[in-house]
XYZ file of C-alpha atoms in Angstrom:
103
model
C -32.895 -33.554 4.374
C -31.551 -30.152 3.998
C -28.367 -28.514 5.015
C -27.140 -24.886 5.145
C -23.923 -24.186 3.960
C -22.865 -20.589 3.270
C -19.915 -19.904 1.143
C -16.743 -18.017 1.802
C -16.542 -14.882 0.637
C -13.503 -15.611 -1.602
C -15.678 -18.489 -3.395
C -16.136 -17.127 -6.761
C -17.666 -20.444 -8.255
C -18.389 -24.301 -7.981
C -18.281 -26.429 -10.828
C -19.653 -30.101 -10.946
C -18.670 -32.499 -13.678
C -20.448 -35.701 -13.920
C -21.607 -37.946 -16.312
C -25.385 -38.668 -16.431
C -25.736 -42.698 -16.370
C -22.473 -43.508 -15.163
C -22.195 -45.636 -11.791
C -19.809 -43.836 -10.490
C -21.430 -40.445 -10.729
C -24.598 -41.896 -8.945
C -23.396 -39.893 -5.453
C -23.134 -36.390 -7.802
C -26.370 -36.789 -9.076
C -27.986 -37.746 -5.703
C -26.544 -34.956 -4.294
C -27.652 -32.159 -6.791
C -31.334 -33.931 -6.528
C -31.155 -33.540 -2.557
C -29.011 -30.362 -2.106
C -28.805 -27.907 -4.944
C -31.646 -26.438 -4.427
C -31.020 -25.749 -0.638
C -27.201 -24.567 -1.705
C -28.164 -22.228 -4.526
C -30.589 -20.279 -1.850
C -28.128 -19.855 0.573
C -25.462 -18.814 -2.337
C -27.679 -16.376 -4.606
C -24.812 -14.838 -6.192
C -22.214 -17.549 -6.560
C -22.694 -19.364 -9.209
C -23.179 -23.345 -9.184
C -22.535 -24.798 -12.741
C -23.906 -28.533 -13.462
C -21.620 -30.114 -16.151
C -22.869 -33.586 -17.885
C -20.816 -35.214 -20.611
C -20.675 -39.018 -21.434
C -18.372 -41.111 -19.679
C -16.424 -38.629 -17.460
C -15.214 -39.337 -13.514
C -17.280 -36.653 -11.646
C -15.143 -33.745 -10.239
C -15.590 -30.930 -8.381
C -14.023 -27.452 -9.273
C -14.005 -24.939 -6.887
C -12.138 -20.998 -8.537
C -11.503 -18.573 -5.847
C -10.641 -15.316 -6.299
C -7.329 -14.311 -8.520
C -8.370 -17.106 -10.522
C -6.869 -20.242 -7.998
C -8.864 -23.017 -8.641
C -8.810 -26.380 -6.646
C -10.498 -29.809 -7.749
C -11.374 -32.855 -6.262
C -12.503 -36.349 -8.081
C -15.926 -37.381 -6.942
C -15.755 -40.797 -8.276
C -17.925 -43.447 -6.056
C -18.849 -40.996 -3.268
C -22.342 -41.096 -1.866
C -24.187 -37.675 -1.986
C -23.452 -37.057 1.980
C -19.868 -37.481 0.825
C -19.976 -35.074 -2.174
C -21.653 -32.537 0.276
C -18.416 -32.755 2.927
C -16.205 -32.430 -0.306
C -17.692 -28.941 -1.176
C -18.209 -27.622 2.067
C -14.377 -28.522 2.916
C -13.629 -26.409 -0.231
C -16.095 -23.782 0.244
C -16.156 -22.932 3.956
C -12.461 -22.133 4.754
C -10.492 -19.308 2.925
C -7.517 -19.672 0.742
C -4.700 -21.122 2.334
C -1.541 -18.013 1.941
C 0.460 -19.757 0.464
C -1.541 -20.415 -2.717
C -2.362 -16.584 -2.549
C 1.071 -16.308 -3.159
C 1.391 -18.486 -5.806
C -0.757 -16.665 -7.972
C 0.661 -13.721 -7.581
Protein backbone atom coordinates (compact mmCIF):
# COMPACT_ATOMS: atom_id res chain seq x y z
CA UNK A 1 0.00 0.00 0.00
CA UNK A 2 1.52 3.09 -1.30
CA UNK A 3 0.42 6.64 -1.42
CA UNK A 4 1.69 9.78 -3.22
CA UNK A 5 1.88 12.77 -1.41
CA UNK A 6 3.84 15.73 -2.78
CA UNK A 7 4.86 18.48 -0.51
CA UNK A 8 4.18 22.16 -0.59
CA UNK A 9 6.59 24.15 -1.79
CA UNK A 10 6.98 26.13 1.49
CA UNK A 11 7.73 22.64 3.35
CA UNK A 12 11.25 23.02 4.29
CA UNK A 13 11.34 19.79 6.56
CA UNK A 14 9.46 16.93 8.51
CA UNK A 15 10.65 15.71 11.63
CA UNK A 16 9.40 12.43 13.38
CA UNK A 17 10.06 11.76 17.03
CA UNK A 18 9.28 8.42 18.36
CA UNK A 19 10.49 6.12 20.67
CA UNK A 20 11.52 2.64 19.38
CA UNK A 21 9.60 -0.02 21.75
CA UNK A 22 7.12 2.15 23.11
CA UNK A 23 3.28 1.18 22.58
CA UNK A 24 2.31 4.20 21.79
CA UNK A 25 4.73 4.89 18.99
CA UNK A 26 3.68 1.51 17.32
CA UNK A 27 1.46 3.73 14.52
CA UNK A 28 4.98 5.97 13.83
CA UNK A 29 6.91 3.10 13.29
CA UNK A 30 4.30 1.29 11.09
CA UNK A 31 4.05 4.13 9.16
CA UNK A 32 7.81 4.84 8.35
CA UNK A 33 7.99 0.83 7.54
CA UNK A 34 4.95 1.28 4.99
CA UNK A 35 5.42 4.90 3.73
CA UNK A 36 8.83 6.46 3.97
CA UNK A 37 10.12 5.05 1.35
CA UNK A 38 7.21 6.03 -1.06
CA UNK A 39 7.34 9.79 0.66
CA UNK A 40 11.08 10.34 0.40
CA UNK A 41 10.74 9.59 -3.62
CA UNK A 42 8.16 11.87 -4.16
CA UNK A 43 10.09 14.58 -1.79
CA UNK A 44 13.87 14.19 -3.05
CA UNK A 45 14.91 17.38 -1.70
CA UNK A 46 12.97 17.87 1.51
CA UNK A 47 14.36 16.36 4.03
CA UNK A 48 12.54 13.62 6.32
CA UNK A 49 14.44 13.21 9.69
CA UNK A 50 13.64 9.88 11.85
CA UNK A 51 14.23 10.74 15.57
CA UNK A 52 14.33 7.65 18.23
CA UNK A 53 15.00 8.29 21.89
CA UNK A 54 13.73 6.14 24.88
CA UNK A 55 10.50 6.79 26.27
CA UNK A 56 9.29 9.87 24.29
CA UNK A 57 5.37 10.50 22.95
CA UNK A 58 5.91 10.46 19.13
CA UNK A 59 5.49 13.93 17.45
CA UNK A 60 5.55 15.27 14.33
CA UNK A 61 7.44 18.57 13.40
CA UNK A 62 6.77 20.11 10.37
CA UNK A 63 9.39 23.92 9.75
CA UNK A 64 8.22 25.91 6.89
CA UNK A 65 9.89 28.53 5.50
CA UNK A 66 11.03 31.75 7.79
CA UNK A 67 11.60 29.22 10.27
CA UNK A 68 7.52 28.62 11.48
CA UNK A 69 7.35 25.36 12.67
CA UNK A 70 4.08 23.46 13.65
CA UNK A 71 3.85 20.05 15.68
CA UNK A 72 1.46 17.57 16.31
CA UNK A 73 1.57 14.56 19.09
CA UNK A 74 1.33 11.21 17.41
CA UNK A 75 0.65 9.30 20.48
CA UNK A 76 -1.69 6.03 19.79
CA UNK A 77 -2.39 6.78 16.10
CA UNK A 78 -2.36 3.93 13.64
CA UNK A 79 0.06 4.47 10.64
CA UNK A 80 -3.06 5.50 8.22
CA UNK A 81 -3.57 8.12 10.91
CA UNK A 82 0.05 9.40 11.13
CA UNK A 83 -0.08 9.59 7.23
CA UNK A 84 -3.42 12.12 7.33
CA UNK A 85 -1.44 14.03 10.13
CA UNK A 86 1.49 14.88 7.71
CA UNK A 87 -0.27 15.31 4.68
CA UNK A 88 -2.71 17.88 6.59
CA UNK A 89 0.59 19.67 7.49
CA UNK A 90 2.36 19.25 4.34
CA UNK A 91 -0.17 19.77 1.54
CA UNK A 92 -1.68 23.24 2.33
CA UNK A 93 0.50 26.46 2.57
CA UNK A 94 1.04 28.60 5.55
CA UNK A 95 -1.91 30.05 6.87
CA UNK A 96 -1.15 34.42 6.65
CA UNK A 97 -1.51 34.98 9.61
CA UNK A 98 1.39 32.92 10.98
CA UNK A 99 3.43 34.52 8.04
CA UNK A 100 2.87 37.44 9.88
CA UNK A 101 3.80 36.36 13.02
CA UNK A 102 7.17 35.67 12.12
CA UNK A 103 7.82 38.56 10.69
Amino acid sequence: MSKALRFAPAVKELRLHLCQKSPTSEGTRQFIEKFYVNLKQQNPSTPILIRECSNINPTLWTRYEYGIEKQIPLTGMSAEQVFSAIENLTTKTIPASLHRLSK
